PDB file of N, CA and C in Angstrom:
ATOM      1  N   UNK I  22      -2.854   4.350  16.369  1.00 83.00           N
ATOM      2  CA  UNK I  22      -2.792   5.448  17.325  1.00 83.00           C
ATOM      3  C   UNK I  22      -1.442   6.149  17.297  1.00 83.00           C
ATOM      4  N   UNK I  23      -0.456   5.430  16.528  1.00 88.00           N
ATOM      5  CA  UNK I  23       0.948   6.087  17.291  1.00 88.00           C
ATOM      6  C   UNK I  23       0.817   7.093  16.319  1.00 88.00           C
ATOM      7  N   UNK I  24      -0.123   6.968  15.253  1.00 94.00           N
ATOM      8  CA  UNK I  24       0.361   7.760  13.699  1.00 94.00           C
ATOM      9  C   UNK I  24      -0.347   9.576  14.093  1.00 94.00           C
ATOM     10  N   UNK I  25      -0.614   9.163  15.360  1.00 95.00           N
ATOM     11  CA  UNK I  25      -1.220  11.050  15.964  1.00 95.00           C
ATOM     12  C   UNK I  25      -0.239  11.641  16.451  1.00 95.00           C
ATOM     13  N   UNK I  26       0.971  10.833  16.947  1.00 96.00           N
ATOM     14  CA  UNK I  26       1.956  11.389  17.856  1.00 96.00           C
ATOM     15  C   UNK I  26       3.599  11.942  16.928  1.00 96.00           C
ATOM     16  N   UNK I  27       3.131  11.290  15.645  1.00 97.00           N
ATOM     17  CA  UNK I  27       4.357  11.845  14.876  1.00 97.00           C
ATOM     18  C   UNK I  27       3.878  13.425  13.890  1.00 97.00           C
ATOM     19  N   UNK I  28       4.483  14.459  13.609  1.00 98.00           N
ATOM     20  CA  UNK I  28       4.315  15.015  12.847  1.00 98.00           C
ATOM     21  C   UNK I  28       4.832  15.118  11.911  1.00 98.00           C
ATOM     22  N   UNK I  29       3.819  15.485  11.101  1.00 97.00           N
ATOM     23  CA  UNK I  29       3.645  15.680   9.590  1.00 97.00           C
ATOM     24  C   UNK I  29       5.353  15.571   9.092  1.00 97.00           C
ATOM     25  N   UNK I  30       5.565  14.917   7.954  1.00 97.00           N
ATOM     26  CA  UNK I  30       7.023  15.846   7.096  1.00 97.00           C
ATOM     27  C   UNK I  30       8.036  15.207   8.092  1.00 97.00           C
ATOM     28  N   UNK I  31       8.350  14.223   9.195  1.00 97.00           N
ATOM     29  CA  UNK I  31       8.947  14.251   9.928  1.00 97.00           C
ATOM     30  C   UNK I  31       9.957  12.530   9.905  1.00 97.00           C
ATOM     31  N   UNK I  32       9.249  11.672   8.960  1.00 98.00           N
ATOM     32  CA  UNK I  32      10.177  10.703   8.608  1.00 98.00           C
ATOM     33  C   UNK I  32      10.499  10.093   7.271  1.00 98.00           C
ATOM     34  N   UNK I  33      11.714   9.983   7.314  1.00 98.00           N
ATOM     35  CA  UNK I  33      12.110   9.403   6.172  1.00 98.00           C
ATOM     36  C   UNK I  33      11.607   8.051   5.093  1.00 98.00           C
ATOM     37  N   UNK I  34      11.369   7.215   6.063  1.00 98.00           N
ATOM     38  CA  UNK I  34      10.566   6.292   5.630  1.00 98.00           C
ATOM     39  C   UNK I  34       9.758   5.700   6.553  1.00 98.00           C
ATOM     40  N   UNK I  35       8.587   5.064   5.901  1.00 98.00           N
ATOM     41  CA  UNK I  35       7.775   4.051   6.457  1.00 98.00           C
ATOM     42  C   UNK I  35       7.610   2.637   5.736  1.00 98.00           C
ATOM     43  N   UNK I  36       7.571   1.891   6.822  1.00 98.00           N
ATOM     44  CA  UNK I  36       7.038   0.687   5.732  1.00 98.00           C
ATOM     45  C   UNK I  36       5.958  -0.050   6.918  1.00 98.00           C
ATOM     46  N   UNK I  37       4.858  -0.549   5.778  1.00 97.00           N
ATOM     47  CA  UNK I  37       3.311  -0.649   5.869  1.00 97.00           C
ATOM     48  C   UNK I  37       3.411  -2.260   6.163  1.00 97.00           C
ATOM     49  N   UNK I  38       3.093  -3.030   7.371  1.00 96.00           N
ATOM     50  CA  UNK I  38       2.565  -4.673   7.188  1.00 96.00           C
ATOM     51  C   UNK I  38       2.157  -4.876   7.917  1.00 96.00           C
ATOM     52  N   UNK I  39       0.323  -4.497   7.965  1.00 94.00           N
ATOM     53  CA  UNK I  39      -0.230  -4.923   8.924  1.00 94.00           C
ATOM     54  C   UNK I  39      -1.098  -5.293   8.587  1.00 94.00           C
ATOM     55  N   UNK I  40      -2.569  -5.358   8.938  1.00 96.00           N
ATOM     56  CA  UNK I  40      -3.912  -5.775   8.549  1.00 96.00           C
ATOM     57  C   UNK I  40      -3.958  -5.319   6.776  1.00 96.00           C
ATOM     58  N   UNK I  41      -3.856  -6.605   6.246  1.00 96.00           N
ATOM     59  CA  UNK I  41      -4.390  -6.686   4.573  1.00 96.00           C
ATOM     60  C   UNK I  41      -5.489  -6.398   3.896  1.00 96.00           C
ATOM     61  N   UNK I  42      -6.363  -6.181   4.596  1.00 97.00           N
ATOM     62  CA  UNK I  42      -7.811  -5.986   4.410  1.00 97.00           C
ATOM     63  C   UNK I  42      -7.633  -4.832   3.095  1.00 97.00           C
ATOM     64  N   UNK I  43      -8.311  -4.346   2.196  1.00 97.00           N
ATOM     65  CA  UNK I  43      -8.066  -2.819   1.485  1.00 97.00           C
ATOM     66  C   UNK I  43      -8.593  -1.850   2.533  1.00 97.00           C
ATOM     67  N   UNK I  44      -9.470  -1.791   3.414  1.00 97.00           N
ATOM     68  CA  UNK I  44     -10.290  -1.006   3.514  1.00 97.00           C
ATOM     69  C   UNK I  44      -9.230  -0.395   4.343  1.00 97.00           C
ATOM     70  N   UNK I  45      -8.081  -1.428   5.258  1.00 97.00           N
ATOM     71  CA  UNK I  45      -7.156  -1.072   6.295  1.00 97.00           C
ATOM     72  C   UNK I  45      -6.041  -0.223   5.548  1.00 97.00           C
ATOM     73  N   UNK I  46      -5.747  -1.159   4.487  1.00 98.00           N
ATOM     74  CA  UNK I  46      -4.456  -1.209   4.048  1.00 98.00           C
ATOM     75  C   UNK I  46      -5.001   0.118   3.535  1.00 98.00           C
ATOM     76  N   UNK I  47      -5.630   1.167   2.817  1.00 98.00           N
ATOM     77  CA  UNK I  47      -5.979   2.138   1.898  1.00 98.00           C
ATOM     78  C   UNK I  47      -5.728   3.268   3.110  1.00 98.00           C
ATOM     79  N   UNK I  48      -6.390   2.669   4.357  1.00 97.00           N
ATOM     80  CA  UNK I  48      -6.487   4.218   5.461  1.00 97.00           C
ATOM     81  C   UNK I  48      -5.013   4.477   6.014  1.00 97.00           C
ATOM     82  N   UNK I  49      -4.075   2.943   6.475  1.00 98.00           N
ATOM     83  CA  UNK I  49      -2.709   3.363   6.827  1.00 98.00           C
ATOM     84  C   UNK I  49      -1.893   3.810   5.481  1.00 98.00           C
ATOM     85  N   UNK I  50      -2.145   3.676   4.760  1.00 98.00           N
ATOM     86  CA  UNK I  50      -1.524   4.564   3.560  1.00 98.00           C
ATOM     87  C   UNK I  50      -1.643   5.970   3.393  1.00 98.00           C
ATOM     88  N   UNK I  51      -2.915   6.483   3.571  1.00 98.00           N
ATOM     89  CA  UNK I  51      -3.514   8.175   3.900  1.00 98.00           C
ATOM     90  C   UNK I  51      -3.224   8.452   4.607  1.00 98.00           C
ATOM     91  N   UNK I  52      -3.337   8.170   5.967  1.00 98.00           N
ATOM     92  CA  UNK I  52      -2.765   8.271   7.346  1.00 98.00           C
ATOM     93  C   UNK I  52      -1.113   8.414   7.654  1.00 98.00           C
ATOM     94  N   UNK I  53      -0.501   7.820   6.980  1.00 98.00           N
ATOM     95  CA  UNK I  53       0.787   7.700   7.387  1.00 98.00           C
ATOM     96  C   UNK I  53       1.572   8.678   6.325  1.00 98.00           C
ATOM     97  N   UNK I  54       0.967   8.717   4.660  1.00 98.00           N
ATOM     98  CA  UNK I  54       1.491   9.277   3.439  1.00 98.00           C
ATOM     99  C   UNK I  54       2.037  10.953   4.091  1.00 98.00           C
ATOM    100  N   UNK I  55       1.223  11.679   5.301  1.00 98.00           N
ATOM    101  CA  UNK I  55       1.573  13.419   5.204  1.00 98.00           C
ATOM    102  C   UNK I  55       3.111  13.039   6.570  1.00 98.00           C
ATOM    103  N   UNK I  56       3.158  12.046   7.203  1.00 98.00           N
ATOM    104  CA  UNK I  56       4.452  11.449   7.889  1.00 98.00           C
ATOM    105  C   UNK I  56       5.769  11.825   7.378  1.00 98.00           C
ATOM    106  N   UNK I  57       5.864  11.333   6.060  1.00 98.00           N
ATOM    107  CA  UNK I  57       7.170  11.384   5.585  1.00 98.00           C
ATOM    108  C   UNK I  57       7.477  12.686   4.723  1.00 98.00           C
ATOM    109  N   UNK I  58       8.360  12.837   5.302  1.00 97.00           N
ATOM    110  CA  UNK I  58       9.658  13.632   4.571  1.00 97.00           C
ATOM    111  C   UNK I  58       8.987  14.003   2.933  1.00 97.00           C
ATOM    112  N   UNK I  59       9.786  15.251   2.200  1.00 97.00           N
ATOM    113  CA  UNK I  59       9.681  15.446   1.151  1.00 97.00           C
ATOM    114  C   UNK I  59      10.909  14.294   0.401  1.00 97.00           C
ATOM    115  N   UNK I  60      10.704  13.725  -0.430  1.00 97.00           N
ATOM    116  CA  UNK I  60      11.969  13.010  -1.105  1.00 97.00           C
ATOM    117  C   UNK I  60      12.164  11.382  -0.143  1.00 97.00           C
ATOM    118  N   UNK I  61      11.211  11.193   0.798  1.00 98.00           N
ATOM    119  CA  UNK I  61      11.032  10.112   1.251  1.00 98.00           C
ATOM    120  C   UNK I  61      10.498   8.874   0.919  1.00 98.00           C
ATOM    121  N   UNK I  62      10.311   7.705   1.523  1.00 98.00           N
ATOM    122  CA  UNK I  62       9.614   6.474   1.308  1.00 98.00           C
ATOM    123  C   UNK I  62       8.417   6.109   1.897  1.00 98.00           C
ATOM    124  N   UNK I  63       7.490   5.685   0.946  1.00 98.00           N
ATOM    125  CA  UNK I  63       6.329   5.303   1.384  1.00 98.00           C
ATOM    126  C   UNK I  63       5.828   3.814   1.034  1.00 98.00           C
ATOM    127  N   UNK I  64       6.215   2.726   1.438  1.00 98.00           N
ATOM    128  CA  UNK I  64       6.286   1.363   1.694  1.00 98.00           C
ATOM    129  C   UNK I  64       5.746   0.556   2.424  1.00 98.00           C
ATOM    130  N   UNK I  65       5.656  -0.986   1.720  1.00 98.00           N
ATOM    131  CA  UNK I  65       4.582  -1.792   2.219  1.00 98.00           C
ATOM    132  C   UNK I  65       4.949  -3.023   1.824  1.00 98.00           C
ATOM    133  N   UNK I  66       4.711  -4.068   2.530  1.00 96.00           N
ATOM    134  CA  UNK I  66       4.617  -5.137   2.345  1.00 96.00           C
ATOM    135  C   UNK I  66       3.865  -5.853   1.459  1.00 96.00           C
ATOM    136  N   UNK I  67       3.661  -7.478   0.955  1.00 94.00           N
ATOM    137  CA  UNK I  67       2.694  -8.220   0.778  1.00 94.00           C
ATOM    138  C   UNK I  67       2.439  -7.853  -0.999  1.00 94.00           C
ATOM    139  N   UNK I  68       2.553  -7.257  -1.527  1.00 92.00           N
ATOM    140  CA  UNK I  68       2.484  -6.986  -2.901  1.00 92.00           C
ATOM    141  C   UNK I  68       3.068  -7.675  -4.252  1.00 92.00           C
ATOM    142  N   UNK I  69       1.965  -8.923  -4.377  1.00 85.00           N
ATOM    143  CA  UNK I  69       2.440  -9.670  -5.697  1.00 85.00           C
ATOM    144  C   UNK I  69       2.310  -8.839  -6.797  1.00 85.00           C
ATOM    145  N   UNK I  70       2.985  -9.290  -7.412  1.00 73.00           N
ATOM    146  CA  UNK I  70       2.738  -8.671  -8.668  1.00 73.00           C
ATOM    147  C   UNK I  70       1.974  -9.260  -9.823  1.00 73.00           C
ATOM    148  N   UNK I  71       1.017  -8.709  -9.353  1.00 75.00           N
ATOM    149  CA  UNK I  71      -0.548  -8.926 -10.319  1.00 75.00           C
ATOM    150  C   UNK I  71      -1.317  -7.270 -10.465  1.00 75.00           C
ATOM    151  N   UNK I  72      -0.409  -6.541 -11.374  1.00 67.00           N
ATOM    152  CA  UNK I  72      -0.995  -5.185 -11.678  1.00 67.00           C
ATOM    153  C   UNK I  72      -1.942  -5.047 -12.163  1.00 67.00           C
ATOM    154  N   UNK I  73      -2.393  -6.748 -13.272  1.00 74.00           N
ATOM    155  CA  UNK I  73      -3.510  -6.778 -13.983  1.00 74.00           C
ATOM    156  C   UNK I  73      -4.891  -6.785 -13.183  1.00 74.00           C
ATOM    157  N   UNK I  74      -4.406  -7.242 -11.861  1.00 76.00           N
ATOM    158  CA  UNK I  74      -6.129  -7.754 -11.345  1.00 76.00           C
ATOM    159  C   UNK I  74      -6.446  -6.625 -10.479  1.00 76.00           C
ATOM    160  N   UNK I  75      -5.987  -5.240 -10.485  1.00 79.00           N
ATOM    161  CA  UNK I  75      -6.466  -4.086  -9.719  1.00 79.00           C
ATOM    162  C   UNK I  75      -7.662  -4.245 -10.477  1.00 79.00           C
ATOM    163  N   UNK I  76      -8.548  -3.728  -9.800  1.00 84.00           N
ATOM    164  CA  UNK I  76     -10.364  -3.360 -10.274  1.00 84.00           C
ATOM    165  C   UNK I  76     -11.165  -4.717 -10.526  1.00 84.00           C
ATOM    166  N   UNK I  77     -10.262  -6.167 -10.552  1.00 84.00           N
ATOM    167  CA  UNK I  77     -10.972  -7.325 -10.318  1.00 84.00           C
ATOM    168  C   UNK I  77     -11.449  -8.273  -9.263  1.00 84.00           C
ATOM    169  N   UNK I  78     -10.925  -7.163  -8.500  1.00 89.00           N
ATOM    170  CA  UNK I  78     -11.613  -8.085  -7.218  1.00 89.00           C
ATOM    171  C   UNK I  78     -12.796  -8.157  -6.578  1.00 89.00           C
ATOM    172  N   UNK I  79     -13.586  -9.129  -6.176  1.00 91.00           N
ATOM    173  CA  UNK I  79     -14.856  -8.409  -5.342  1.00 91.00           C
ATOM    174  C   UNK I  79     -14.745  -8.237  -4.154  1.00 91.00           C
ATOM    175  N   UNK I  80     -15.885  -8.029  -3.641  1.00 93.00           N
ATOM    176  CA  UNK I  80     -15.981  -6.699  -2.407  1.00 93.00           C
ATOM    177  C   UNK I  80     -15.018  -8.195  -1.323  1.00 93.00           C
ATOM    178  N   UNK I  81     -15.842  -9.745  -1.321  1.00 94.00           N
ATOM    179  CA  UNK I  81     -15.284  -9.973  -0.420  1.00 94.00           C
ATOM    180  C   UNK I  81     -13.840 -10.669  -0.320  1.00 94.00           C
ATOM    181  N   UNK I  82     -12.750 -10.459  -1.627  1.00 93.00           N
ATOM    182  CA  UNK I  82     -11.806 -10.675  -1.648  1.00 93.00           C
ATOM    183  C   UNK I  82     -11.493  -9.604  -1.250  1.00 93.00           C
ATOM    184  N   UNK I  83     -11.423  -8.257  -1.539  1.00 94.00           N
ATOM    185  CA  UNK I  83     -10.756  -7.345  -0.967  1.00 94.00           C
ATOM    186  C   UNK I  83     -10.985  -7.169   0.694  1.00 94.00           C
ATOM    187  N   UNK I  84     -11.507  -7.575   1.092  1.00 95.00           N
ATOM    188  CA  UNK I  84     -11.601  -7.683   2.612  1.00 95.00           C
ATOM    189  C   UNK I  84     -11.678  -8.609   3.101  1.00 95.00           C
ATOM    190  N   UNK I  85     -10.685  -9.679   2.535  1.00 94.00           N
ATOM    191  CA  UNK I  85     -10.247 -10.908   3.205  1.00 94.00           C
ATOM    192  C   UNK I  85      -8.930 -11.116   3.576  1.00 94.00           C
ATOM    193  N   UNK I  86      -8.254 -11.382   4.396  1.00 94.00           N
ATOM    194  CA  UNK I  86      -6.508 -11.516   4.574  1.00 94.00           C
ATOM    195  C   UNK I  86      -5.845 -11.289   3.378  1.00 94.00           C
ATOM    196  N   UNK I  87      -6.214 -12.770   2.377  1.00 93.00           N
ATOM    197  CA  UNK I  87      -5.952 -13.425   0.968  1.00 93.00           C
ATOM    198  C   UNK I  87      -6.712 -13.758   0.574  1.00 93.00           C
ATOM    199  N   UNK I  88      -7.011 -13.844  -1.269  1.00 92.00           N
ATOM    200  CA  UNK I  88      -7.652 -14.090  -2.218  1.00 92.00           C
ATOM    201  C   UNK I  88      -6.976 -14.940  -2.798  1.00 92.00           C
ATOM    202  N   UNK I  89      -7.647 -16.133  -3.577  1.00 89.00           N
ATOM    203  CA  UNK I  89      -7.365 -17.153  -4.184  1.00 89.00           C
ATOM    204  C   UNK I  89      -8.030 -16.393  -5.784  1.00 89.00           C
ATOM    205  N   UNK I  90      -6.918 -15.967  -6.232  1.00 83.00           N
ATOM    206  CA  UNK I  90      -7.366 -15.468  -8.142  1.00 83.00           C
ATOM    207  C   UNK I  90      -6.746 -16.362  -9.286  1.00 83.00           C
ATOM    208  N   UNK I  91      -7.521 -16.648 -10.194  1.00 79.00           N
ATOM    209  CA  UNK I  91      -6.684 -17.948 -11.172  1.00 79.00           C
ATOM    210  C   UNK I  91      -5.957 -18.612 -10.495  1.00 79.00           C
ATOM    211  N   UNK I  92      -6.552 -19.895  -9.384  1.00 83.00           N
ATOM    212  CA  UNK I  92      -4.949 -20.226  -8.746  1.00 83.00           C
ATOM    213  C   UNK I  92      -4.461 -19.661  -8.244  1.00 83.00           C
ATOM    214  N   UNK I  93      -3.726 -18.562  -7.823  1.00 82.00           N
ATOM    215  CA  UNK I  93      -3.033 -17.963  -7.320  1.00 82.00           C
ATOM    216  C   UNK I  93      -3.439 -16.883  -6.018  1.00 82.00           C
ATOM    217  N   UNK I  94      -3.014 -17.231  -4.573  1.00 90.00           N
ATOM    218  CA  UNK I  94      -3.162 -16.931  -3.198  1.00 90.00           C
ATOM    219  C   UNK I  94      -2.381 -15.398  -3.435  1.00 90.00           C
ATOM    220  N   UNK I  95      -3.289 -14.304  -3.749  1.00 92.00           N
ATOM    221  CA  UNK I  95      -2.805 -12.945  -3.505  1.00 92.00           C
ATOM    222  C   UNK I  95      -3.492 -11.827  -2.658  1.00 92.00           C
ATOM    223  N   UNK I  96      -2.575 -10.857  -1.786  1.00 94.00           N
ATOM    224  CA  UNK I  96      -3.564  -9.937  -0.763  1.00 94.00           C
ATOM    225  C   UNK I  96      -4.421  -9.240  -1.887  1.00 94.00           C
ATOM    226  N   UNK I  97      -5.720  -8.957  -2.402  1.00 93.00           N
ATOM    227  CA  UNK I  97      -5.977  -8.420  -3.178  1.00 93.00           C
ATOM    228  C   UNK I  97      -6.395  -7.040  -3.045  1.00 93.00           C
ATOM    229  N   UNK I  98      -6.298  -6.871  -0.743  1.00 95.00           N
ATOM    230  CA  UNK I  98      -6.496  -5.536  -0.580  1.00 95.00           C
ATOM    231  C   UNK I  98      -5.673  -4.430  -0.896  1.00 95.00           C
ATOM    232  N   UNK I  99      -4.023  -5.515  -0.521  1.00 96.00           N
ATOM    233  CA  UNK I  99      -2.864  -4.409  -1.052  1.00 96.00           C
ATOM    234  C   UNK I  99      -2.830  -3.693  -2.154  1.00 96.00           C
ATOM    235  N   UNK I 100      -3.104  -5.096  -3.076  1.00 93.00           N
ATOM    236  CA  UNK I 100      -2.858  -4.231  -4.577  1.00 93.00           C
ATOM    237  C   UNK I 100      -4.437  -3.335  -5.102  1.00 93.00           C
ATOM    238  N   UNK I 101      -5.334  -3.726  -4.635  1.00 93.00           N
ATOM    239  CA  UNK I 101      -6.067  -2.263  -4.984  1.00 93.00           C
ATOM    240  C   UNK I 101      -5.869  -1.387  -4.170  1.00 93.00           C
ATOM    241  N   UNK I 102      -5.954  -0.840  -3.133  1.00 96.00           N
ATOM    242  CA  UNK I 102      -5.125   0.422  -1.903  1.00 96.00           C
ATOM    243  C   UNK I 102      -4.235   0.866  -2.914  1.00 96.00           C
ATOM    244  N   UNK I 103      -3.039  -0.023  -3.113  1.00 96.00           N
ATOM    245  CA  UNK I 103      -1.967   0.378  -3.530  1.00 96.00           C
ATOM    246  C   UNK I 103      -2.043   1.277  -4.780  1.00 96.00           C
ATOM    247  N   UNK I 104      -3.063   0.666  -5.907  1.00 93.00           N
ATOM    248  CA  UNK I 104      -3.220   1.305  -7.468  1.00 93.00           C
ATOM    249  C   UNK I 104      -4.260   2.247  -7.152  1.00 93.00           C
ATOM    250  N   UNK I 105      -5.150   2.414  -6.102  1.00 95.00           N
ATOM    251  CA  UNK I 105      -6.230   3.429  -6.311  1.00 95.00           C
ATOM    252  C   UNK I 105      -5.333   4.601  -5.762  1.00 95.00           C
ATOM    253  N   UNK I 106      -4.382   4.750  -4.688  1.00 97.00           N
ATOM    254  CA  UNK I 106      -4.025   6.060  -4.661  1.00 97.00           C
ATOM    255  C   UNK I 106      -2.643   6.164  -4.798  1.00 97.00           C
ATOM    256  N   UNK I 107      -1.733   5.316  -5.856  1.00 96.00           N
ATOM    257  CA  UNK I 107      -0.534   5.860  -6.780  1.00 96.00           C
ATOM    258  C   UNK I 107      -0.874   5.318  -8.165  1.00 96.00           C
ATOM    259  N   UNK I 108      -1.531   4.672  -8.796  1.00 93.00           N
ATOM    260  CA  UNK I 108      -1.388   4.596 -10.216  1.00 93.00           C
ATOM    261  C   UNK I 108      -0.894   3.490 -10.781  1.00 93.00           C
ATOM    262  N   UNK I 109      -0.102   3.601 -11.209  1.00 91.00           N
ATOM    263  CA  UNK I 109       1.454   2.795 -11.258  1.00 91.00           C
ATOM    264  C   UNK I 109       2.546   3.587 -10.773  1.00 91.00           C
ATOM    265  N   UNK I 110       2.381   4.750 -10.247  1.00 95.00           N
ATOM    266  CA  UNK I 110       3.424   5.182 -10.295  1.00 95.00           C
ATOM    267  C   UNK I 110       4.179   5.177  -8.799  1.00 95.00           C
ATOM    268  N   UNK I 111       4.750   3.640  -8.702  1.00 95.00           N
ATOM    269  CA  UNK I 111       5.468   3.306  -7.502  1.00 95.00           C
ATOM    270  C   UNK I 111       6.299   2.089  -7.625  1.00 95.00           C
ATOM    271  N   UNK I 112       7.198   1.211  -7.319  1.00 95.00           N
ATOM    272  CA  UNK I 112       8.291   0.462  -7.756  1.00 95.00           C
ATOM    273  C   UNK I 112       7.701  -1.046  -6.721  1.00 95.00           C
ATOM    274  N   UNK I 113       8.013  -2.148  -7.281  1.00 93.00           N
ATOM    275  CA  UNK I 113       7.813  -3.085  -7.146  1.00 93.00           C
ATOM    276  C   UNK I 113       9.566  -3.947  -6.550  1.00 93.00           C
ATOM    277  N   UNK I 114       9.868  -3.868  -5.297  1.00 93.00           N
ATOM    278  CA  UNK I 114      10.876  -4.967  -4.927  1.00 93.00           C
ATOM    279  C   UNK I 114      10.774  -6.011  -3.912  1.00 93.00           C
ATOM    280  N   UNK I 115      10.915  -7.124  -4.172  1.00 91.00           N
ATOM    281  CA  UNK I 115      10.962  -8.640  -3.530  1.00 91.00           C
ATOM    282  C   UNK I 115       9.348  -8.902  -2.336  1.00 91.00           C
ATOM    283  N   UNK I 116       8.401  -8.458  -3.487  1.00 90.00           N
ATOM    284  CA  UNK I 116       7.025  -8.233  -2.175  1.00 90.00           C
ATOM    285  C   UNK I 116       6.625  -6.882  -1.930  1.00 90.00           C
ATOM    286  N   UNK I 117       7.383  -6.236  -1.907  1.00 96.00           N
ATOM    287  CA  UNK I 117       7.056  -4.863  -1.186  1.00 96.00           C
ATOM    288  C   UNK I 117       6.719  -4.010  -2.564  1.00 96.00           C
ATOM    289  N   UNK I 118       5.759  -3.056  -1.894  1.00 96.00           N
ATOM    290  CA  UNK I 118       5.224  -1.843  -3.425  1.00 96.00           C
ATOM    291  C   UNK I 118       6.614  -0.362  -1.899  1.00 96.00           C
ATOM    292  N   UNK I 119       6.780   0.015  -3.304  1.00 98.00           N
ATOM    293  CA  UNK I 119       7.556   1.446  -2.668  1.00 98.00           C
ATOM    294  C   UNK I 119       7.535   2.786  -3.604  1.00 98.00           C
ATOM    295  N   UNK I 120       7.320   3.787  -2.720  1.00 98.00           N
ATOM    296  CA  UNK I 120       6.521   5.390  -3.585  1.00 98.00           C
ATOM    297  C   UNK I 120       7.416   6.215  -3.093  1.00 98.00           C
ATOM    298  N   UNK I 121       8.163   7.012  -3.560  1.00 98.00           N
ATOM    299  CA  UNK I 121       8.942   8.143  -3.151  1.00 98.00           C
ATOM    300  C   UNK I 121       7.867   9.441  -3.216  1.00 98.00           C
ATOM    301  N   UNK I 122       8.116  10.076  -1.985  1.00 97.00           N
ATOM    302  CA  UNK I 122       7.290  11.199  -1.997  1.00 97.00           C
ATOM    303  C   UNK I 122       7.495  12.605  -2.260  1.00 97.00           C
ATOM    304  N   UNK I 123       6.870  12.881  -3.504  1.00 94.00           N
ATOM    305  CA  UNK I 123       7.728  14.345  -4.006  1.00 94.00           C
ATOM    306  C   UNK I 123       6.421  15.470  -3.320  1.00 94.00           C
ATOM    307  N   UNK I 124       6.952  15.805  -2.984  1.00 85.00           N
ATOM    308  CA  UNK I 124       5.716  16.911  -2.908  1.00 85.00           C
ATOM    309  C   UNK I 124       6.381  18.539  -3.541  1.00 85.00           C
ATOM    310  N   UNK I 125       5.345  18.975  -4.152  1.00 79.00           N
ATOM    311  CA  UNK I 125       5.975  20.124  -4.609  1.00 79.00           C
ATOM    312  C   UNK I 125       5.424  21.517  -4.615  1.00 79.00           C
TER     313      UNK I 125
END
């Protein structure tokens, strides 16, 4: 709700850690992305780095807290949200995915 009361273009950064789900994590990303600033940050928590397993998840890992993939306990909503609407093209530090926002 608070994300009605800020306008557009109006902060520098955000950073994203809340409900992991994709379906969540994909809408506070859209929702919050027209927020920031031109030349700003668009950031998030929870993001292993497993670039390989975007598009391998099923429906009910991606809408579970965490996914258990090869062994390994990862949000699997973050990282598809994250690759379906930047690509790769966003930076990976200590957990967190981060997107500078150019708009042009």
């Amino acid at each position: 709700q608070a994300v009605t009361k800020i306008p557009d273009q109006s902060v520098d950064i955000v950073y994203i850690d809340a409900d992991h789900r994709y379906s969540a994590v994909k809408t506070d990303i859209l929702i919050w992305m027209p927020k920031v600033k031109n030349d700003g940050l668009l950031c998030g928590h929870d993001y292993e780095r497993c670039p390989q397993l975007f598009n391998q998840f099923s429906l009910e890992q991606l809408e579970s807290d965490m996914a258990t993939v090869s062994g390994h306990k990862v949000h699997a909503g973050v990282i598809q949200a994250v690759h379906e609407v930047f690509g790769s093209d966003f930076e990976i530090l200590d957990g967190s995915w981060i997107k500078r926002i150019n708009r042009k």
